[in-house]
Amino acid sequence: MISNTKEVQALDFEISRSAEEKRELLYKDDICIGCGICEKTCPVDAIELGSIGAIVRTGADVPKIVCDEDKCVLCGMCSVVCPVDALEFKIDDESIKDMDEYPQLINSAEINDDTCIYCKACETACPRDSITIARNLPDRSKLVTGEIDIDKETCIDCGICEEMCPADAITIEHKLPTPDDPTVSSDIIVDKDKCVYCLICKKSCPVSAIKAACRSCSYGEYDLNPEDTVTTGSSFIDHETCVKCGWCQEICPVDAATVVKTFKGELHIDQDTCQACGACVDICPCNVLSFPQSTVPGKSPEKVMSDENYCIYCGACDNVCPVKAIEVKRTDINHTPTKSKSWEKQIDSLKT
Amino acid sequence: MEMELKVNQDNCLGCGVCVVACPVNASISNEVAGGHGSKTTETIMMVENGFIKLFSPEKCTKCGTCQLFCPTDAIWLE
């Protein structure tokens, strides 16, 4: 008799069966968003969604889903419908994601580095911290040129210019005076790569020891090499944690980010039923929901606000709402075709 | 794996913040929705004789709101 084995490591699990072929189901709890789609899809009711509200909000050390290894038949369906790939299914060590005979949910997120201006708006907006923008800023000294000279005979080493300089370009090497050298500094140095010729030092020098002029102010931008002004860089999306919510696409000022979503649908909130407990706001992996601030005195705003531009229609909020004030409908599922009628039917059942 | 709502009366201050914070209680009782204590055992929990007591825990949806508000770990899910 062949039976499944289960290995549990912290909150993750692995269920496997070895016969003619080795079949394995691997679950990563830190990726799971607690949407419950796997529970709804499992044809043998082996998966049970935990008390997601309590788990996410109180940080309980409990897995978001559990799978009964005695019920699980290792079909792999849960891994196909998981919108964030928290479940992975392998046959003989090969993921079914790489097998054409299995259907796949279609979704993607990309940033085009040719268009990207590396403003980091997407990095800041990403609700999953999945985006990293690495950028190389232009060399400051190439954007502004000028002349600066400090007359060391006139300079009294007061250090006012050093303290005032916004670019930290001036250094005074302070020292204790000695009878043979009764001065308080051994040298004053201007780093011309840092200097932006703002002339603050010249204006604040109490003894007018600094002569400085800015060429950019006199000649405009004629001597500026356009190539020297460009910020270069590269973008990185961690596809393991990315939920393809669309924040990067919506916030990008130059349309460099493109997100393709799996589900089309609708999100409805019944404002009269809502008790504003905040469970949905805390659970949503996409930062779709928020508590609005009142803008007009004496007028109470909606209890919970939503912006469907960022919604992936995973249904986590619908599941967690204690008073059934939220309804998430899935009207269309973007997936690659399958010849199996039973798989097609099961995937289709996620439409509501 | 369904968690369970638990109370520890030894920790309870009897403040009743869990009673009014609970969204299920508020949807059941108008008094609770108005910020008052519950007057019906239809609610999940109520303060009775200065202590929290569970009356209809089967209605709990395990959203964790009571635990977030309780200042003394007298009510929690595990």
Coordinates of C-alpha atoms in Angstrom, one line a residue:
Chain A
M1 CA 0.0 0.0 0.0
I2 CA 1.4 3.3 -1.1
S3 CA 0.8 6.2 1.2
N4 CA 1.7 9.9 1.3
T5 CA 4.4 11.2 3.6
K6 CA 4.3 14.6 5.1
E7 CA 7.3 16.7 6.2
V8 CA 6.6 19.9 8.2
Q9 CA 9.3 22.5 8.6
A10 CA 8.2 25.5 10.7
L11 CA 5.1 26.7 8.9
D12 CA 5.9 25.1 5.6
F13 CA 5.0 21.6 4.5
E14 CA 5.9 19.0 1.9
I15 CA 3.6 16.1 1.0
S16 CA 5.0 13.4 -1.3
R17 CA 4.4 10.0 -2.7
S18 CA 6.8 7.8 -4.5
A19 CA 5.7 5.0 -6.8
E20 CA 6.5 4.8 -10.6
E21 CA 6.8 8.5 -10.3
K22 CA 7.6 10.8 -7.4
R23 CA 4.9 13.4 -6.7
E24 CA 5.5 16.3 -4.3
L25 CA 3.5 19.2 -3.0
L26 CA 5.5 22.0 -1.4
Y27 CA 3.9 24.9 0.6
K28 CA 5.6 28.1 1.6
D29 CA 3.7 30.0 4.3
D30 CA 5.5 33.3 3.9
I31 CA 4.4 33.5 0.3
C32 CA 0.8 32.5 1.0
I33 CA -1.7 35.5 1.1
G34 CA -4.5 33.5 2.8
C35 CA -7.0 33.9 -0.1
G36 CA -8.4 30.4 0.3
I37 CA -8.5 29.6 -3.5
C38 CA -6.7 26.3 -2.9
E39 CA -9.3 25.3 -0.3
K40 CA -12.1 26.1 -2.7
T41 CA -10.5 24.2 -5.6
C42 CA -9.2 21.1 -3.8
P43 CA -11.3 18.2 -5.3
V44 CA -10.9 16.0 -2.2
D45 CA -11.3 18.7 0.5
A46 CA -7.8 18.0 1.8
I47 CA -6.9 21.7 2.3
E48 CA -8.2 23.8 5.2
L49 CA -7.8 27.5 5.4
G50 CA -6.8 28.7 8.9
S51 CA -8.2 31.6 10.9
I52 CA -6.6 34.1 8.5
G53 CA -7.8 37.2 10.3
A54 CA -6.3 36.2 13.6
I55 CA -3.1 34.7 12.1
V56 CA -2.2 37.7 10.0
R57 CA -3.3 40.4 12.5
T58 CA -1.9 38.8 15.7
G59 CA 1.2 37.3 14.1
A60 CA 0.2 33.8 15.5
D61 CA 2.8 31.1 14.8
V62 CA 0.3 29.0 12.9
P63 CA 0.3 28.1 9.2
K64 CA -2.3 29.8 7.0
I65 CA -3.4 26.5 5.4
V66 CA -3.1 22.9 6.5
C67 CA -3.3 19.9 4.1
D68 CA -4.4 16.5 5.3
E69 CA -1.9 14.1 3.8
D70 CA -4.3 11.2 4.1
K71 CA -6.9 13.0 2.0
C72 CA -4.5 14.6 -0.5
V73 CA -4.3 12.7 -3.8
L74 CA -1.4 14.8 -5.1
C75 CA -3.2 16.0 -8.2
G76 CA -1.4 19.4 -8.2
M77 CA -4.5 21.4 -8.8
C78 CA -4.0 23.7 -5.8
S79 CA -0.6 24.7 -7.1
V80 CA -2.0 25.6 -10.5
V81 CA -4.8 27.9 -9.0
C82 CA -2.6 29.5 -6.3
P83 CA -2.4 33.1 -7.5
V84 CA 0.9 33.8 -5.8
D85 CA 2.7 30.4 -6.2
A86 CA 2.8 29.6 -2.5
L87 CA 2.1 26.0 -3.5
E88 CA 4.4 24.2 -5.9
F89 CA 3.8 20.8 -7.4
K90 CA 6.6 18.6 -8.8
I91 CA 6.5 15.3 -10.6
D92 CA 9.9 13.5 -10.6
D93 CA 11.5 16.8 -9.4
E94 CA 10.1 18.8 -12.4
S95 CA 7.6 21.6 -11.6
I96 CA 4.3 21.3 -13.4
K97 CA 4.7 25.0 -14.1
D98 CA 7.2 23.9 -16.8
M99 CA 4.9 21.2 -18.3
D100 CA 2.6 22.1 -21.2
E101 CA 0.0 19.5 -20.4
Y102 CA -0.9 21.4 -17.2
P103 CA -2.8 24.6 -17.4
Q104 CA -1.2 27.8 -15.8
L105 CA -2.7 31.0 -14.6
I106 CA -1.4 33.8 -16.8
N107 CA -0.1 36.8 -14.9
S108 CA 3.1 38.9 -15.1
A109 CA 4.8 42.0 -13.9
E110 CA 7.6 43.7 -15.8
I111 CA 9.6 46.9 -15.7
N112 CA 11.1 48.0 -19.0
D113 CA 14.6 49.4 -18.2
D114 CA 14.8 51.2 -21.5
T115 CA 11.8 53.4 -20.5
C116 CA 12.4 53.5 -16.7
I117 CA 13.7 56.7 -15.3
Y118 CA 14.5 55.1 -11.9
C119 CA 12.3 57.5 -9.9
K120 CA 11.7 54.6 -7.4
A121 CA 7.9 55.4 -7.2
C122 CA 7.2 51.7 -7.8
E123 CA 9.7 50.6 -5.2
T124 CA 7.9 52.8 -2.6
A125 CA 4.4 51.8 -3.7
C126 CA 4.9 48.1 -4.0
P127 CA 2.8 46.6 -1.1
R128 CA 5.0 43.4 -1.1
D129 CA 8.4 45.2 -1.1
S130 CA 9.1 43.1 -4.3
I131 CA 10.8 45.8 -6.3
T132 CA 14.3 47.0 -6.0
I133 CA 15.6 49.9 -8.1
A134 CA 19.4 50.3 -8.3
R135 CA 20.4 53.7 -9.7
N136 CA 23.6 55.6 -10.5
L137 CA 23.1 59.3 -10.1
P138 CA 24.8 61.8 -12.4
D139 CA 28.2 63.1 -11.2
R140 CA 27.3 66.4 -9.4
S141 CA 30.6 68.1 -10.4
K142 CA 29.7 67.6 -14.1
L143 CA 26.4 69.4 -13.8
V144 CA 27.7 72.7 -12.5
T145 CA 31.1 74.2 -13.2
G146 CA 32.9 77.3 -11.9
E147 CA 35.9 78.7 -10.1
I148 CA 36.7 78.8 -6.5
D149 CA 39.8 80.1 -4.7
I150 CA 40.5 80.8 -1.1
D151 CA 43.2 83.3 -0.3
K152 CA 45.0 81.5 2.6
E153 CA 46.8 84.7 3.6
T154 CA 43.5 86.5 4.3
C155 CA 41.7 83.4 5.7
I156 CA 41.5 83.5 9.5
D157 CA 40.5 79.7 9.8
C158 CA 37.2 80.5 11.5
G159 CA 35.5 77.5 9.9
I160 CA 32.3 79.3 9.0
C161 CA 32.6 78.3 5.3
E162 CA 33.2 74.7 6.4
E163 CA 30.0 74.6 8.5
M164 CA 27.9 76.5 5.9
C165 CA 28.9 74.5 2.9
P166 CA 25.8 72.5 1.9
A167 CA 27.9 70.1 -0.2
D168 CA 30.5 69.3 2.5
A169 CA 33.2 70.4 0.0
I170 CA 35.3 72.5 2.4
T171 CA 37.6 70.9 5.0
I172 CA 39.7 72.8 7.5
E173 CA 42.5 70.9 9.2
H174 CA 42.1 72.3 12.7
K175 CA 45.1 72.2 15.1
L176 CA 46.3 73.6 18.3
P177 CA 48.5 76.7 17.8
T178 CA 52.2 76.5 18.9
P179 CA 54.6 79.4 19.6
D180 CA 56.4 78.7 16.3
D181 CA 53.1 78.4 14.3
P182 CA 50.4 80.5 16.1
T183 CA 47.6 79.5 13.8
V184 CA 44.5 77.3 14.4
S185 CA 44.7 75.4 11.2
S186 CA 47.3 73.8 9.0
D187 CA 45.3 73.9 5.8
I188 CA 41.9 74.6 4.1
I189 CA 40.9 72.4 1.2
V190 CA 38.1 72.7 -1.3
D191 CA 37.0 69.5 -3.0
K192 CA 36.1 70.7 -6.5
D193 CA 34.2 67.4 -7.3
K194 CA 31.8 68.2 -4.5
C195 CA 31.6 72.0 -4.9
V196 CA 28.4 73.2 -6.6
Y197 CA 29.5 76.8 -6.8
C198 CA 26.5 78.0 -4.8
L199 CA 28.7 80.9 -3.4
I200 CA 27.4 80.4 0.2
C201 CA 31.0 80.3 1.5
K202 CA 31.9 83.5 -0.4
K203 CA 28.9 85.3 1.0
S204 CA 29.4 84.1 4.6
C205 CA 33.2 84.6 4.8
P206 CA 33.7 87.4 7.5
V207 CA 37.1 88.5 5.9
S208 CA 36.2 88.1 2.2
A209 CA 38.9 85.5 1.6
I210 CA 37.0 83.5 -0.9
K211 CA 36.7 84.3 -4.6
A212 CA 34.1 82.1 -6.4
A213 CA 32.0 82.3 -9.5
C214 CA 29.5 79.9 -11.1
R215 CA 29.8 79.3 -14.8
S216 CA 26.3 77.8 -15.1
C217 CA 24.8 81.1 -13.8
S218 CA 26.7 83.2 -16.3
Y219 CA 26.5 80.9 -19.3
G220 CA 23.3 79.0 -18.7
E221 CA 23.5 75.3 -19.7
Y222 CA 25.6 75.8 -22.8
D223 CA 28.5 73.9 -21.5
L224 CA 26.5 71.0 -20.1
N225 CA 26.9 67.6 -21.7
P226 CA 23.4 66.0 -21.8
E227 CA 24.9 62.5 -21.3
D228 CA 26.3 63.7 -17.9
T229 CA 22.8 64.5 -16.6
V230 CA 21.3 61.0 -17.1
T231 CA 20.5 58.7 -14.2
T232 CA 21.1 55.2 -15.1
G233 CA 20.2 52.0 -13.3
S234 CA 18.4 48.7 -13.3
S235 CA 15.1 47.4 -11.9
F236 CA 14.5 44.1 -10.2
I237 CA 11.2 42.4 -9.4
D238 CA 11.2 39.5 -6.9
H239 CA 8.6 37.3 -8.6
E240 CA 8.4 35.0 -5.6
T241 CA 6.7 37.7 -3.5
C242 CA 5.2 39.9 -6.3
V243 CA 1.4 39.4 -6.4
K244 CA 0.9 41.3 -9.7
C245 CA -1.4 43.8 -8.1
G246 CA -0.7 46.6 -10.6
W247 CA 0.6 49.3 -8.2
C248 CA 3.8 49.7 -10.1
Q249 CA 2.0 50.1 -13.4
E250 CA -0.5 52.7 -12.0
I251 CA 2.1 54.8 -10.2
C252 CA 4.8 54.8 -12.9
P253 CA 5.1 58.3 -14.5
V254 CA 6.6 57.0 -17.7
D255 CA 4.6 53.7 -18.2
A256 CA 7.6 51.5 -17.8
A257 CA 5.8 48.9 -15.7
T258 CA 3.4 46.4 -17.2
V259 CA 1.2 44.1 -15.1
V260 CA -1.0 41.3 -16.5
K261 CA -3.6 40.0 -14.0
T262 CA -5.1 36.5 -13.8
F263 CA -8.6 37.4 -12.6
K264 CA -11.1 40.0 -13.8
G265 CA -13.9 40.7 -11.3
E266 CA -15.7 43.1 -9.0
L267 CA -15.3 44.2 -5.4
H268 CA -18.3 45.4 -3.5
I269 CA -18.4 46.7 0.0
D270 CA -21.7 47.1 1.8
Q271 CA -21.0 50.3 3.8
D272 CA -24.1 49.8 6.0
T273 CA -23.0 46.3 7.1
C274 CA -19.4 47.2 7.6
Q275 CA -18.3 47.6 11.3
A276 CA -14.9 49.1 10.4
C277 CA -12.9 46.5 12.3
G278 CA -10.1 46.7 9.7
A279 CA -9.6 43.0 9.2
C280 CA -9.9 43.4 5.4
V281 CA -7.5 46.3 5.4
D282 CA -4.9 44.2 7.3
I283 CA -5.4 41.1 5.1
C284 CA -5.4 42.6 1.6
P285 CA -2.0 41.8 0.0
C286 CA -2.4 44.6 -2.6
N287 CA -3.1 47.6 -0.4
V288 CA -6.5 48.0 -2.2
L289 CA -8.4 48.9 1.0
S290 CA -8.0 51.8 3.4
F291 CA -9.8 53.8 6.0
P292 CA -10.6 57.2 4.5
Q293 CA -10.1 60.5 6.4
S294 CA -13.0 62.9 6.7
T295 CA -12.5 65.9 4.5
V296 CA -15.6 67.9 5.3
P297 CA -16.3 68.6 9.0
G298 CA -19.4 66.9 10.3
K299 CA -19.6 64.5 7.4
S300 CA -18.5 60.9 7.9
P301 CA -16.7 59.3 5.0
E302 CA -17.2 55.8 3.8
K303 CA -16.2 53.2 6.3
V304 CA -13.7 51.4 4.1
M305 CA -12.5 52.7 0.7
S306 CA -11.3 50.6 -2.1
D307 CA -9.5 51.1 -5.4
E308 CA -10.0 48.2 -7.7
N309 CA -7.1 49.2 -10.0
Y310 CA -4.9 47.3 -7.5
C311 CA -7.2 44.4 -6.8
I312 CA -6.3 40.9 -7.9
Y313 CA -9.7 39.5 -6.9
C314 CA -8.1 36.9 -4.6
G315 CA -11.0 37.1 -2.2
A316 CA -9.0 37.2 1.0
C317 CA -11.0 40.2 2.2
D318 CA -14.3 38.5 1.4
N319 CA -13.2 35.5 3.5
V320 CA -12.0 37.4 6.5
C321 CA -14.9 39.9 6.9
P322 CA -16.6 38.9 10.1
V323 CA -19.9 40.5 9.0
K324 CA -20.0 39.5 5.3
A325 CA -19.9 43.2 4.2
I326 CA -17.5 42.4 1.3
E327 CA -18.2 40.5 -1.8
V328 CA -15.5 39.6 -4.4
K329 CA -16.7 38.3 -7.7
R330 CA -14.4 36.7 -10.3
T331 CA -15.8 37.0 -13.8
D332 CA -12.9 35.9 -15.9
I333 CA -9.8 33.7 -15.4
N334 CA -6.8 34.1 -17.6
H335 CA -5.2 30.7 -18.0
T336 CA -3.5 28.5 -20.5
P337 CA -5.7 25.8 -22.0
T338 CA -6.1 22.3 -20.7
K339 CA -7.4 19.2 -22.4
S340 CA -8.8 17.9 -19.2
K341 CA -12.5 18.6 -18.8
S342 CA -12.3 18.0 -15.0
W343 CA -9.5 20.5 -14.6
E344 CA -11.2 23.1 -16.8
K345 CA -14.4 22.7 -14.7
Q346 CA -12.5 23.0 -11.4
I347 CA -10.7 26.1 -12.5
D348 CA -13.9 27.5 -13.9
S349 CA -15.6 27.0 -10.6
L350 CA -13.5 29.9 -9.2
K351 CA -15.8 32.2 -11.2
T352 CA -18.5 33.5 -9.0
Chain B
M1 CA -6.9 24.7 11.1
E2 CA -9.6 26.7 12.9
M3 CA -8.4 28.7 15.9
E4 CA -10.4 28.9 19.1
L5 CA -11.5 32.0 21.1
K6 CA -10.1 31.9 24.6
V7 CA -10.5 34.1 27.7
N8 CA -8.6 34.4 30.9
Q9 CA -10.6 36.1 33.6
D10 CA -7.6 36.4 35.8
N11 CA -6.2 39.0 33.3
C12 CA -9.5 40.7 32.6
L13 CA -9.9 44.4 33.7
G14 CA -13.6 44.3 32.9
C15 CA -13.1 47.3 30.6
G16 CA -15.3 45.8 27.8
V17 CA -13.3 47.2 25.0
C18 CA -13.4 43.7 23.3
V19 CA -17.2 43.7 23.5
V20 CA -17.5 47.0 21.6
A21 CA -14.6 46.4 19.2
C22 CA -16.0 43.0 18.0
P23 CA -17.5 43.6 14.6
V24 CA -19.8 40.6 15.0
N25 CA -21.2 41.9 18.4
A26 CA -21.8 45.3 16.8
S27 CA -23.8 43.7 14.0
I28 CA -25.9 41.8 16.5
S29 CA -26.6 44.5 19.1
N30 CA -27.4 48.1 18.5
E31 CA -26.2 48.9 22.1
V32 CA -22.7 47.6 21.2
A33 CA -22.7 49.4 17.9
G34 CA -23.4 52.6 19.9
G35 CA -20.4 51.9 22.1
H36 CA -22.3 50.5 25.1
G37 CA -21.9 47.1 26.7
S38 CA -24.0 44.3 25.4
K39 CA -27.4 43.6 26.9
T40 CA -28.0 40.3 25.1
T41 CA -26.4 36.9 25.4
E42 CA -26.7 36.7 21.6
T43 CA -23.3 38.5 21.4
I44 CA -20.1 36.5 21.4
M45 CA -18.9 37.9 24.7
M46 CA -20.1 40.3 27.5
V47 CA -18.7 41.7 30.7
E48 CA -20.5 40.0 33.6
N49 CA -19.8 40.9 37.2
G50 CA -16.7 42.7 36.1
F51 CA -15.2 39.9 34.1
I52 CA -15.3 38.9 30.4
K53 CA -17.4 35.9 29.6
L54 CA -18.1 34.1 26.4
F55 CA -21.8 33.6 25.6
S56 CA -22.0 32.8 21.9
P57 CA -18.4 31.9 20.9
E58 CA -19.7 29.8 17.9
K59 CA -20.4 33.1 16.2
C60 CA -16.8 34.2 16.3
T61 CA -15.2 34.5 12.8
K62 CA -11.6 34.6 14.2
C63 CA -10.8 38.1 12.8
G64 CA -8.6 38.9 15.8
T65 CA -10.0 42.4 16.5
C66 CA -10.7 41.7 20.2
Q67 CA -7.1 40.5 20.7
L68 CA -5.8 43.6 19.0
F69 CA -7.7 45.8 21.4
C70 CA -7.4 43.9 24.7
P71 CA -4.7 45.6 26.9
T72 CA -4.0 42.6 29.1
D73 CA -4.1 39.5 27.0
A74 CA -7.4 38.4 28.6
I75 CA -9.0 37.4 25.3
W76 CA -7.2 35.8 22.4
L77 CA -7.2 33.2 19.6
E78 CA -5.2 30.1 19.6

